[in-house]
Short mmCIF file of N, CA and C in Angstrom, two decimals:
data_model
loop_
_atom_site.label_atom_id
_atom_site.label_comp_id
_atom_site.label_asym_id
_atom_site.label_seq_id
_atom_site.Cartn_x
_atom_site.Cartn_y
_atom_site.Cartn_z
N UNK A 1 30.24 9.66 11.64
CA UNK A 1 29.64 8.45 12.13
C UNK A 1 30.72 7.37 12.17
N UNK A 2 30.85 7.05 13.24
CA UNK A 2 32.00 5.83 13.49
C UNK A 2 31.47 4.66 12.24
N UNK A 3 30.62 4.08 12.34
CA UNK A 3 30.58 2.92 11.42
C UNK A 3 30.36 3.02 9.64
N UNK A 4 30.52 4.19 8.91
CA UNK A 4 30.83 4.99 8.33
C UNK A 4 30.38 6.26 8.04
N UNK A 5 30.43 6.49 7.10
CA UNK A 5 29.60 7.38 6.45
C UNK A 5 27.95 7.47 5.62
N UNK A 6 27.46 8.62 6.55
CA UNK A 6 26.12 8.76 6.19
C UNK A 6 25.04 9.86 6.67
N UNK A 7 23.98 9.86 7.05
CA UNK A 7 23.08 11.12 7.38
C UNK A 7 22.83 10.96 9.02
N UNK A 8 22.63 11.97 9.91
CA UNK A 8 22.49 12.44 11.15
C UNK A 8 21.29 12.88 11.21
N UNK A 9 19.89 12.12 11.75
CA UNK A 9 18.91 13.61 11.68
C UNK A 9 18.37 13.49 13.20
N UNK A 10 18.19 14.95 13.99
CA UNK A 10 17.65 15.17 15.19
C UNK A 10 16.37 15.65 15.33
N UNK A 11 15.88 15.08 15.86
CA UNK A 11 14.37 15.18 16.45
C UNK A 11 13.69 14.96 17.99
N UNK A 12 13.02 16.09 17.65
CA UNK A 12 12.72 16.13 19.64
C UNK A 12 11.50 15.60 19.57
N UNK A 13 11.27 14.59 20.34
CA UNK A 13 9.87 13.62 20.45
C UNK A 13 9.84 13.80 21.58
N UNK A 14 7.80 14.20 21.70
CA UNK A 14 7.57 14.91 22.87
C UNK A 14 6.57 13.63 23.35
N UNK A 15 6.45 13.46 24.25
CA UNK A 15 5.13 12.52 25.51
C UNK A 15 4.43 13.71 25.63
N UNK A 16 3.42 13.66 25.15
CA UNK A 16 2.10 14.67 25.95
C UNK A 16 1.25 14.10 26.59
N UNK A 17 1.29 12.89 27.22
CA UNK A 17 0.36 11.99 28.04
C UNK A 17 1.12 12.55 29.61
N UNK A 18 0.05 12.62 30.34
CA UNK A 18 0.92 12.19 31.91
C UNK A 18 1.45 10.92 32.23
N UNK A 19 1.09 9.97 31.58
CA UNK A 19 1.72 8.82 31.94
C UNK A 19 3.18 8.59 31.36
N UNK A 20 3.85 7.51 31.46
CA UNK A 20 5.28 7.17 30.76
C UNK A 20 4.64 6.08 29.52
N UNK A 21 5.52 6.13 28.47
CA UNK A 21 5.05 5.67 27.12
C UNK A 21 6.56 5.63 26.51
N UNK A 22 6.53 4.32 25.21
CA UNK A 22 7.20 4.25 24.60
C UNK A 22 7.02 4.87 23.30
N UNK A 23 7.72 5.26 22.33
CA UNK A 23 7.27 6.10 21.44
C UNK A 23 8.48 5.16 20.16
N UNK A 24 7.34 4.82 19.26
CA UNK A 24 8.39 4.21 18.09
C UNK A 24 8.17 4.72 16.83
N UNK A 25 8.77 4.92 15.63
CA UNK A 25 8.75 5.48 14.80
C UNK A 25 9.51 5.08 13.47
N UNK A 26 8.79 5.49 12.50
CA UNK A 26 9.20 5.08 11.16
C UNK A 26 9.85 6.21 9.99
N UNK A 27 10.42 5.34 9.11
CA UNK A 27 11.31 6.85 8.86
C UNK A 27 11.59 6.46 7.31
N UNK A 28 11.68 7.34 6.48
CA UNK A 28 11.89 7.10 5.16
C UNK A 28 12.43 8.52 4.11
N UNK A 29 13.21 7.78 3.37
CA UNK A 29 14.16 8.78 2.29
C UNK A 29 13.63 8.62 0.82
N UNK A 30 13.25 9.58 0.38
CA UNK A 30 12.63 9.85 -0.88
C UNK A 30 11.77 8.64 -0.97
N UNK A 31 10.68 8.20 -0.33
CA UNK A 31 9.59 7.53 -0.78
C UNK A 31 10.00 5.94 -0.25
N UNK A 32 11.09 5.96 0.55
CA UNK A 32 11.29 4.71 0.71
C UNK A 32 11.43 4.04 2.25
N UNK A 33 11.04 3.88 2.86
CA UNK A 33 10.70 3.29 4.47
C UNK A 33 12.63 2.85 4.52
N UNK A 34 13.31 3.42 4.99
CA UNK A 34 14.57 3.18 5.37
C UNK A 34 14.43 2.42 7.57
N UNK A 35 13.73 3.14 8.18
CA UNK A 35 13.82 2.43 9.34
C UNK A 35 12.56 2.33 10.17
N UNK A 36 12.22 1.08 9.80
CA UNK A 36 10.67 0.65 10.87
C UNK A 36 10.66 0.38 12.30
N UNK A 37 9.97 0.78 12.35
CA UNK A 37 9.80 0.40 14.19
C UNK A 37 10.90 0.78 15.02
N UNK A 38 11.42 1.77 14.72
CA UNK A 38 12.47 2.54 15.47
C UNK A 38 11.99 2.89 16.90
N UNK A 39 12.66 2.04 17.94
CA UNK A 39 12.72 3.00 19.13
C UNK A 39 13.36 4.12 19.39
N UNK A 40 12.14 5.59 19.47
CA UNK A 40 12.98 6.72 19.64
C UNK A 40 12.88 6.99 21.02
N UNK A 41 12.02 6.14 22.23
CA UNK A 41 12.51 6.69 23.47
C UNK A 41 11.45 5.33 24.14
N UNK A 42 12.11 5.10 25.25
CA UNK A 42 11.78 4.08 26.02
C UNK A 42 10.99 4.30 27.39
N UNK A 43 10.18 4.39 28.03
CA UNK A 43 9.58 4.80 29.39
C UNK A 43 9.71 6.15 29.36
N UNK A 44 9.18 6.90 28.46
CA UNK A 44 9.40 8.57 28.39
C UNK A 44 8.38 8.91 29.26
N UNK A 45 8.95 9.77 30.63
CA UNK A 45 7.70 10.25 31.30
C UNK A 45 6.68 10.97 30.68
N UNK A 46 5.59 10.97 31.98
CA UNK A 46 4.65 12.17 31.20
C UNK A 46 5.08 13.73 30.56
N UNK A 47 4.64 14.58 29.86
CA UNK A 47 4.98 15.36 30.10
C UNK A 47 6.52 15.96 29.15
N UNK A 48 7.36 14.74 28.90
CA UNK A 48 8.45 15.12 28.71
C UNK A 48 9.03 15.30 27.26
N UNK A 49 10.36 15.55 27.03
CA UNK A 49 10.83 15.75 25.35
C UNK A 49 12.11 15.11 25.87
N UNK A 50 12.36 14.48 24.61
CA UNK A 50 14.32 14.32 24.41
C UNK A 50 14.44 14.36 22.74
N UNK A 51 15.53 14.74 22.99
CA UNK A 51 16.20 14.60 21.44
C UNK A 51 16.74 12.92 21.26
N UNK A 52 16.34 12.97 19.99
CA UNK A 52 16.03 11.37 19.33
C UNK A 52 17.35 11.59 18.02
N UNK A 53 18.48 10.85 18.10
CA UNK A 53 19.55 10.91 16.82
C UNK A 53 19.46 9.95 15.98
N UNK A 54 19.07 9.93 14.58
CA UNK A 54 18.42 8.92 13.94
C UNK A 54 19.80 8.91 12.80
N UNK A 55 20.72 7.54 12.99
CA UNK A 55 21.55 7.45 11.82
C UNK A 55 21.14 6.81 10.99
N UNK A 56 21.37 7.02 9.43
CA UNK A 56 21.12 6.00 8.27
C UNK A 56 22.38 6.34 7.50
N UNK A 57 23.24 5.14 7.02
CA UNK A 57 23.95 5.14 6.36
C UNK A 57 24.19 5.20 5.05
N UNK A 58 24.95 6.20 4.43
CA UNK A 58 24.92 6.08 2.77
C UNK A 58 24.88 3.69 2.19
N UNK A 59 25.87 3.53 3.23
CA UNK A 59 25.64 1.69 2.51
C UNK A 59 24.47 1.24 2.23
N UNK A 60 23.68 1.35 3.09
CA UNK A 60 22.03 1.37 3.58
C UNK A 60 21.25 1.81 2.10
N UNK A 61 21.33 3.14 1.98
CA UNK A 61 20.69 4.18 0.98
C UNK A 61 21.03 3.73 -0.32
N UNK A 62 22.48 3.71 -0.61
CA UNK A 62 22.51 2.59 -1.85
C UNK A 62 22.08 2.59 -3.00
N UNK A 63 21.31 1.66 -2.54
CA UNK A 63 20.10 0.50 -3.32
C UNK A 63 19.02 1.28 -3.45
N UNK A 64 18.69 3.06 -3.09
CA UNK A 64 18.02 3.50 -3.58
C UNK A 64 18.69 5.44 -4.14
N UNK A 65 19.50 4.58 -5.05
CA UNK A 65 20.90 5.65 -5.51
C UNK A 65 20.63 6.40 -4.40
N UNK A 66 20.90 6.96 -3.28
CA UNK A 66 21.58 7.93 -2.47
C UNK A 66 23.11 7.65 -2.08
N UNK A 67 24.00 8.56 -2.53
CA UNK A 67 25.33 8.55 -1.99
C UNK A 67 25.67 9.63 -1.32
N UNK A 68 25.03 10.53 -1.03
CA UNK A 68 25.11 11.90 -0.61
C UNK A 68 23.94 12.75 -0.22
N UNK A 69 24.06 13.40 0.43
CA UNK A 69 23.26 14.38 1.21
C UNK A 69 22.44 15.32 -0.19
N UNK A 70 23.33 15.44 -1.00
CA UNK A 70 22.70 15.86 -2.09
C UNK A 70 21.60 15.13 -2.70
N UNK A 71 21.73 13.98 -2.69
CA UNK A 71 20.76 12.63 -3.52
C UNK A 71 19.32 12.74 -2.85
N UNK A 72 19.09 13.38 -1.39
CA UNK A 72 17.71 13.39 -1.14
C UNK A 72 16.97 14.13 -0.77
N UNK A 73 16.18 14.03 -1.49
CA UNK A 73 15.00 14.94 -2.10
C UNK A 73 13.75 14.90 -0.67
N UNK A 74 14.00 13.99 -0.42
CA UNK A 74 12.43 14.27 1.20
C UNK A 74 13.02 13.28 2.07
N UNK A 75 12.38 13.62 3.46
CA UNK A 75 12.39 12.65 4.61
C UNK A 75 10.81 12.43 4.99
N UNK A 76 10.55 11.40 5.59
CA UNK A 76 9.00 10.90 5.43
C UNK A 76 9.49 10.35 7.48
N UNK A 77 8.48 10.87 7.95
CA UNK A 77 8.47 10.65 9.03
C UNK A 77 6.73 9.50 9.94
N UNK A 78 6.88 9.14 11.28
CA UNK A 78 5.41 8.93 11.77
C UNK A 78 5.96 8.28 12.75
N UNK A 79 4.86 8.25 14.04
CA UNK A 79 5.26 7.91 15.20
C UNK A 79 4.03 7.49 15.56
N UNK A 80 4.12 6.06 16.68
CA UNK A 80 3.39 5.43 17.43
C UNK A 80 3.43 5.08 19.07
N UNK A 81 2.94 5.26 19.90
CA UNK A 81 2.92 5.12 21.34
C UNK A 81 2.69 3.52 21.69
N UNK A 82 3.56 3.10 23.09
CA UNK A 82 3.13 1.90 23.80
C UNK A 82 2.75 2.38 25.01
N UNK A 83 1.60 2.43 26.03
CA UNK A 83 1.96 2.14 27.21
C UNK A 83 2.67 1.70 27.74
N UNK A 84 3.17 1.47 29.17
CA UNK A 84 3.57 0.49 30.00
C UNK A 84 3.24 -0.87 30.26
N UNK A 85 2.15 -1.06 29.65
CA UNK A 85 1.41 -2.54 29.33
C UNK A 85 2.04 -3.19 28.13
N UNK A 86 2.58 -2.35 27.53
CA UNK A 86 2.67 -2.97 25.99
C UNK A 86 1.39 -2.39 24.62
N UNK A 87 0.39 -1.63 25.41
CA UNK A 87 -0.66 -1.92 24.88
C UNK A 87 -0.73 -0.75 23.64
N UNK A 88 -0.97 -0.74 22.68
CA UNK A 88 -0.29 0.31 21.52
C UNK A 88 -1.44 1.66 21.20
N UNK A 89 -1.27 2.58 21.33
CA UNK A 89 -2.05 3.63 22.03
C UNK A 89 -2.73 4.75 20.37
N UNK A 90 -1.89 4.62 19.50
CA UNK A 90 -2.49 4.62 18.61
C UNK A 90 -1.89 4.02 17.59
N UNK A 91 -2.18 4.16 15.97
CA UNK A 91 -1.96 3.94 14.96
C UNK A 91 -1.12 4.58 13.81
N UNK A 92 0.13 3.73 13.08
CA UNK A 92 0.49 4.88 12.04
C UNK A 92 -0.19 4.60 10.90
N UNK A 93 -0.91 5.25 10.14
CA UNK A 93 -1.45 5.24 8.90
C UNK A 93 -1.06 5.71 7.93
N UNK A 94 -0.24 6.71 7.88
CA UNK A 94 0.67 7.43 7.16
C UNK A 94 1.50 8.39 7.41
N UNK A 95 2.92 7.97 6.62
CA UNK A 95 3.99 9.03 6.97
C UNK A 95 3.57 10.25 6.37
N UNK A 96 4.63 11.57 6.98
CA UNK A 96 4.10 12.79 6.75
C UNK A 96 5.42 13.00 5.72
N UNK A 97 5.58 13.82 5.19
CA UNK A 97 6.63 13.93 3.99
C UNK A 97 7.19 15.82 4.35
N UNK A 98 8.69 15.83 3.82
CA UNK A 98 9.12 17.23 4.53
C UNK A 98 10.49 16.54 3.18
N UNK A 99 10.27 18.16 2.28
CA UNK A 99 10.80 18.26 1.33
C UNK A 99 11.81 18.85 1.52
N UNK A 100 13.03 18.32 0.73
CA UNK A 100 14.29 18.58 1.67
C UNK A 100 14.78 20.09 -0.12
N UNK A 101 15.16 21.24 0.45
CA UNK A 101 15.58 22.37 -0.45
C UNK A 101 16.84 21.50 -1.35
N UNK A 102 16.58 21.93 -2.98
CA UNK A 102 17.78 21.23 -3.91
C UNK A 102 19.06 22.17 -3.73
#
């Protein structure tokens, strides 16, 4: 990572609407909301997938002892839709949790 060192994670976020939609998403390391309201894709047609590259930096992580890839224990994921209106298509209520092997 050019601006230093830290974690890479890829994810393919799919549109299953026919229409085009924005898709934003929240993201968190061992219990802790590291990036809100993440745009992972902008006017995504109907229909479609892209791969989404989500950096977080060890500087970032820190403040919740992570210095290493070793230090975390889960990633906590959730995603929300905009129309083309702006108009917000559903709700996140809770992240889903994906336990990372020690």
């Amino acid at each position: 990572m050019l601006a230093g060192k830290g974690v890479k994670i890829y994810l393919i976020v799919e549109n299953r609407t026919k229409e085009p939609l924005s898709i934003h998403g929240t993201f968190g390391v061992n219990g802790v909301i590291v990036e809100n309201d993440y745009i992972c894709a902008s006017k995504l047609i109907g229909k479609a997938k892209v791969i989404v590259e989500l950096g977080i930096f060890y500087r970032k992580l820190s403040i919740i002892d992570v210095s290493s890839i070793d230090d975390i224990e889960s990633f906590s994921y959730g995603f929300w839709s905009l129309d083309m209106n702006g108009q917000k298509l559903n709700n996140l209520e809770k992240l889903k949790d994906m336990m990372l092997p020690s």
